[in-house]
Structures are given as structure tokens and as C-alpha cells.
């Protein structure tokens, strides 16, 4: 029972981080029908911007207090959100009316540029990252739950609840949903389409940056390439839940995390040590292939034809 509780909390913690990143992928796709391959680098930038802010504020990052850590977290995610808007204006907006492949290729270029830029400015080596939560362990029915895991879950669920409120209960959310249905129609109704798209590219990177800070805080390390594999896993989660569906992205993230954690724990037992924990990434991408073969629309996604996408864009 103790091991079950501990593995469940581990999966929930990882799933919450995946969910924050997957939401960025699904929001951009829901509005622009575009896969933003640079989104994983927003995850990485969140950790680096937070680390830079702490270094500028107090010098010794390891001695940061609760107020400094909270301030760095909030400022960092907003800074990355603004960077996301800037990237959309420079790299994606000029290609908005071109083929669907052009902005995706542009996003790959942005991704490589960001990784290379951080490697030049901060160095390619991994850097120790401070914990944003006090490290206290609690025994629960024989399992161990840390205060870091609790803090990550509280912060992630607060952000996801905030996104749910923004999309479903606010005027901005209504505008974004209208644009996602049909950009030309929304424009005819007097809706500021560019403003709605900018909001999506602000909120998505903001959530991704929050995921990056929580991830670096959980594992105690950050690196310029940290967004590559985690970004692909979050993309897998978005596909699994249904790309374009916000609830689907969250559901897919937690399912993927439970499969990862459960598979990692069971593989050495089932295979008698032949396959170990190093195969956890194989499980994630095997799920991506399986979902694309069996149900490409995902669990909560709707099958949408290419003709209907073109209709929405043009009419």
C-alpha cells in the first residue's frame, strides 16, 4: 500500500507538469491548427529566466527565501509569456496565410535558435536549480510524500483552474473560442483576431514556463536541452487526450504519467530485470504511435477533416 501511494503521488506530480506544457500545444492548435514545436523551449526558458531573476535579486540562489522565490516564479512566467507573444509576431504571424507547413518549419527554427542562444549565453552544461518549496517528507500509510510534490500539485492545479476560468467564464475566453471556430467569421463580427491569437501565445508559454520551473525545482537541475524530450512527451499527452481539447490535454498528461510511472515500476519485475527504468521514454513514444494508429483524434478529440479546416479558415 505504501509503495502504491508513493507511485501514485509521483505520477500525479509528473502528470501535472506534463499537463501545463500540453495545454500550450493544444491551445495553439485549437486556434491556428498549428503545432508549435518551439513550445518545449518555453518550458526551458521558464527555468532559466527564474534562475536569472534570483541571481540578480539575491546573488546566492540557494539562499533565496519564500518571497524571492514566489516573486521570481510570477515574474518569470509573465516574461516568458511576453516572449511567446513576440515570437508569434515575428516568426508566425507573417506566415499565417501561407501553407500549414510553413509556420511549423518556422517553429522548428525558433526552437533551435532558442536552445543555441541559451547554450551560448549560459553554457551547455546542466545547472543546479533551487527548490521552490521546503523539503519536508511525510509518511502516509507507509508511503513517502514530499512537500515539494504537494507544492507542485497545488501550483499546477491552481494554474489549470485559472485557465479553465479564463477560457469558460471570461470575455477573453469567449473571444478566443470564437476565433478558434472561425477566424474570418470572428473578424466580420468585429472581434480582434490578432489580439485573441496574441493571448493564446501569452497564456500557452506562461503555462509552459510554469511547468519548467516546477520541473527544475522537482529534479533540482536545468539544462538548455531540457525542453526537447519533455516537450515531446507533453505533445504526446496532447495527442493522447485529443489535440485541440483543453480537458483532453490534461487527461492525456495524467494518463501518460501513470503509464510511465507504472510501467517503469513493473518492467523490471515482469521482464526479470531484462528491461529497466531506462525504458520509460520508450513507453511514452510507443503510446504516441499506438494512439496515432488506433485513434488519431485522441480520447476527447473530434475527428476533423482537412476540408472542414480549410472551410473554417476561408469562410
Short mmCIF file of C-alpha atoms in Angstrom, two decimals, residues 93-266:
data_model
loop_
_atom_site.label_atom_id
_atom_site.label_comp_id
_atom_site.label_asym_id
_atom_site.label_seq_id
_atom_site.Cartn_x
_atom_site.Cartn_y
_atom_site.Cartn_z
CA UNK A 93 2.16 35.98 -37.96
CA UNK A 94 3.81 36.74 -41.34
CA UNK A 95 3.20 33.09 -42.32
CA UNK A 96 -0.37 32.89 -41.08
CA UNK A 97 -1.92 32.84 -44.57
CA UNK A 98 0.69 30.57 -46.14
CA UNK A 99 0.68 26.78 -46.21
CA UNK A 100 0.24 24.93 -42.90
CA UNK A 101 3.78 23.57 -43.18
CA UNK A 102 5.49 26.98 -43.22
CA UNK A 103 4.75 28.09 -39.61
CA UNK A 104 5.66 24.62 -38.29
CA UNK A 105 9.04 24.82 -40.01
CA UNK A 106 9.42 28.32 -38.62
CA UNK A 107 8.72 26.98 -35.12
CA UNK A 108 11.49 24.42 -35.56
CA UNK A 109 13.86 27.24 -36.45
CA UNK A 110 12.77 29.21 -33.38
CA UNK A 111 13.30 26.14 -31.22
CA UNK A 112 16.87 25.58 -32.45
CA UNK A 113 17.64 29.29 -32.13
CA UNK A 114 16.48 29.43 -28.51
CA UNK A 115 18.42 26.34 -27.48
CA UNK A 116 21.58 27.56 -29.22
CA UNK A 117 21.19 31.03 -27.72
CA UNK A 118 20.91 29.69 -24.17
CA UNK A 119 23.90 27.39 -24.75
CA UNK A 120 25.98 30.38 -25.87
CA UNK A 121 24.83 32.69 -23.07
CA UNK A 122 24.66 30.27 -20.13
CA UNK A 123 26.78 27.35 -21.31
CA UNK A 124 25.72 23.87 -22.46
CA UNK A 125 26.26 22.21 -19.08
CA UNK A 126 23.42 21.42 -16.66
CA UNK A 127 22.98 23.85 -13.75
CA UNK A 128 21.76 23.10 -10.23
CA UNK A 129 18.35 24.64 -9.61
CA UNK A 130 16.98 25.56 -6.15
CA UNK A 131 13.82 24.01 -4.76
CA UNK A 132 10.91 26.45 -4.72
CA UNK A 133 9.33 24.55 -1.82
CA UNK A 134 10.62 23.48 1.59
CA UNK A 135 11.86 19.91 1.53
CA UNK A 136 9.83 18.05 4.14
CA UNK A 137 8.80 14.39 3.91
CA UNK A 138 5.58 12.96 5.28
CA UNK A 139 4.74 9.33 5.91
CA UNK A 140 1.26 8.44 4.58
CA UNK A 141 0.10 4.83 5.06
CA UNK A 142 3.62 3.57 4.60
CA UNK A 143 4.38 5.78 1.61
CA UNK A 144 6.52 8.92 1.47
CA UNK A 145 5.08 12.18 0.15
CA UNK A 146 7.27 15.28 -0.01
CA UNK A 147 6.24 18.88 0.46
CA UNK A 148 7.82 19.59 -2.94
CA UNK A 149 5.32 17.24 -4.60
CA UNK A 150 2.44 18.81 -2.70
CA UNK A 151 3.59 22.30 -3.69
CA UNK A 152 3.88 21.32 -7.36
CA UNK A 153 0.40 19.80 -7.35
CA UNK A 154 -1.14 22.86 -5.67
CA UNK A 155 0.59 25.30 -8.05
CA UNK A 156 -0.21 23.26 -11.18
CA UNK A 157 -3.87 22.71 -10.30
CA UNK A 158 -4.25 26.40 -9.42
CA UNK A 159 -2.92 27.35 -12.87
CA UNK A 160 -5.14 24.79 -14.60
CA UNK A 161 -8.19 26.03 -12.70
CA UNK A 162 -7.25 29.59 -13.67
CA UNK A 163 -7.07 28.55 -17.33
CA UNK A 164 -10.46 26.84 -17.08
CA UNK A 165 -11.97 30.03 -15.65
CA UNK A 166 -10.28 32.18 -18.29
CA UNK A 167 -11.50 30.05 -21.21
CA UNK A 168 -15.01 29.28 -20.00
CA UNK A 169 -16.01 32.16 -17.71
CA UNK A 170 -14.36 35.29 -19.06
CA UNK A 171 -14.92 37.59 -22.02
CA UNK A 172 -11.40 36.87 -23.26
CA UNK A 173 -12.18 33.15 -23.28
CA UNK A 174 -15.33 33.71 -25.33
CA UNK A 175 -13.32 35.71 -27.87
CA UNK A 176 -10.61 33.03 -28.11
CA UNK A 177 -13.21 30.30 -28.58
CA UNK A 178 -14.92 32.32 -31.28
CA UNK A 179 -11.63 32.76 -33.15
CA UNK A 180 -10.92 29.04 -32.82
CA UNK A 181 -14.25 28.28 -34.51
CA UNK A 182 -13.66 30.55 -37.50
CA UNK A 183 -11.19 33.39 -37.81
CA UNK A 184 -12.86 35.09 -40.81
CA UNK A 185 -16.29 34.98 -39.18
CA UNK A 186 -14.91 36.33 -35.90
CA UNK A 187 -13.24 39.16 -37.80
CA UNK A 188 -16.51 40.01 -39.57
CA UNK A 189 -18.18 40.24 -36.17
CA UNK A 190 -15.66 42.87 -35.09
CA UNK A 191 -13.51 40.60 -32.93
CA UNK A 192 -9.82 41.48 -32.65
CA UNK A 193 -8.42 38.25 -34.08
CA UNK A 194 -4.79 39.30 -33.66
CA UNK A 195 -5.42 40.13 -30.01
CA UNK A 196 -7.02 36.73 -29.40
CA UNK A 197 -4.09 34.92 -31.03
CA UNK A 198 -1.64 37.01 -29.00
CA UNK A 199 -3.49 36.00 -25.83
CA UNK A 200 -3.13 32.33 -26.76
CA UNK A 201 0.61 32.80 -27.34
CA UNK A 202 0.86 34.58 -24.00
CA UNK A 203 -1.04 32.04 -21.89
CA UNK A 204 0.48 28.94 -23.54
CA UNK A 205 4.14 29.90 -22.95
CA UNK A 206 3.21 31.19 -19.48
CA UNK A 207 1.91 27.74 -18.53
CA UNK A 208 4.89 26.06 -20.18
CA UNK A 209 7.29 28.29 -18.24
CA UNK A 210 5.50 27.41 -15.00
CA UNK A 211 5.92 23.73 -15.86
CA UNK A 212 9.63 24.28 -16.49
CA UNK A 213 10.18 25.99 -13.15
CA UNK A 214 8.27 23.27 -11.28
CA UNK A 215 10.15 20.54 -13.16
CA UNK A 216 13.57 22.08 -12.44
CA UNK A 217 12.56 22.60 -8.81
CA UNK A 218 11.43 18.96 -8.53
CA UNK A 219 14.58 17.42 -10.03
CA UNK A 220 16.99 20.14 -8.88
CA UNK A 221 18.61 20.71 -12.27
CA UNK A 222 18.10 22.58 -15.54
CA UNK A 223 19.80 22.45 -18.94
CA UNK A 224 19.38 24.13 -22.35
CA UNK A 225 18.02 20.91 -23.88
CA UNK A 226 15.61 20.06 -21.07
CA UNK A 227 12.61 21.04 -23.18
CA UNK A 228 13.30 18.57 -26.00
CA UNK A 229 12.19 15.24 -24.53
CA UNK A 230 9.71 16.74 -22.05
CA UNK A 231 8.18 18.81 -24.83
CA UNK A 232 7.71 15.70 -26.97
CA UNK A 233 6.12 13.89 -24.04
CA UNK A 234 3.72 16.77 -23.46
CA UNK A 235 2.93 16.73 -27.18
CA UNK A 236 2.23 13.00 -26.84
CA UNK A 237 -0.11 13.79 -23.94
CA UNK A 238 -1.94 16.38 -26.04
CA UNK A 239 -2.34 13.86 -28.89
CA UNK A 240 -3.47 11.17 -26.46
CA UNK A 241 -6.15 13.34 -24.89
CA UNK A 242 -7.19 14.97 -28.16
CA UNK A 243 -5.19 17.81 -29.67
CA UNK A 244 -7.25 21.00 -29.51
CA UNK A 245 -9.15 19.88 -26.40
CA UNK A 246 -8.12 21.52 -23.12
CA UNK A 247 -9.67 18.81 -20.88
CA UNK A 248 -8.16 16.23 -23.22
CA UNK A 249 -4.66 17.67 -22.80
CA UNK A 250 -4.94 17.43 -19.01
CA UNK A 251 -6.41 13.92 -19.14
CA UNK A 252 -3.76 12.72 -21.58
CA UNK A 253 -0.98 14.14 -19.41
CA UNK A 254 -2.08 12.24 -16.33
CA UNK A 255 -2.69 9.01 -18.26
CA UNK A 256 0.78 9.26 -19.79
CA UNK A 257 2.36 9.91 -16.39
CA UNK A 258 0.61 6.92 -14.80
CA UNK A 259 1.69 4.68 -17.69
CA UNK A 260 5.26 5.94 -17.37
CA UNK A 261 5.49 5.53 -13.60
CA UNK A 262 3.57 2.25 -13.52
CA UNK A 263 5.46 0.82 -16.47
CA UNK A 264 8.80 1.85 -15.01
CA UNK A 265 7.93 0.10 -11.75
CA UNK A 266 6.60 -3.06 -13.42
#
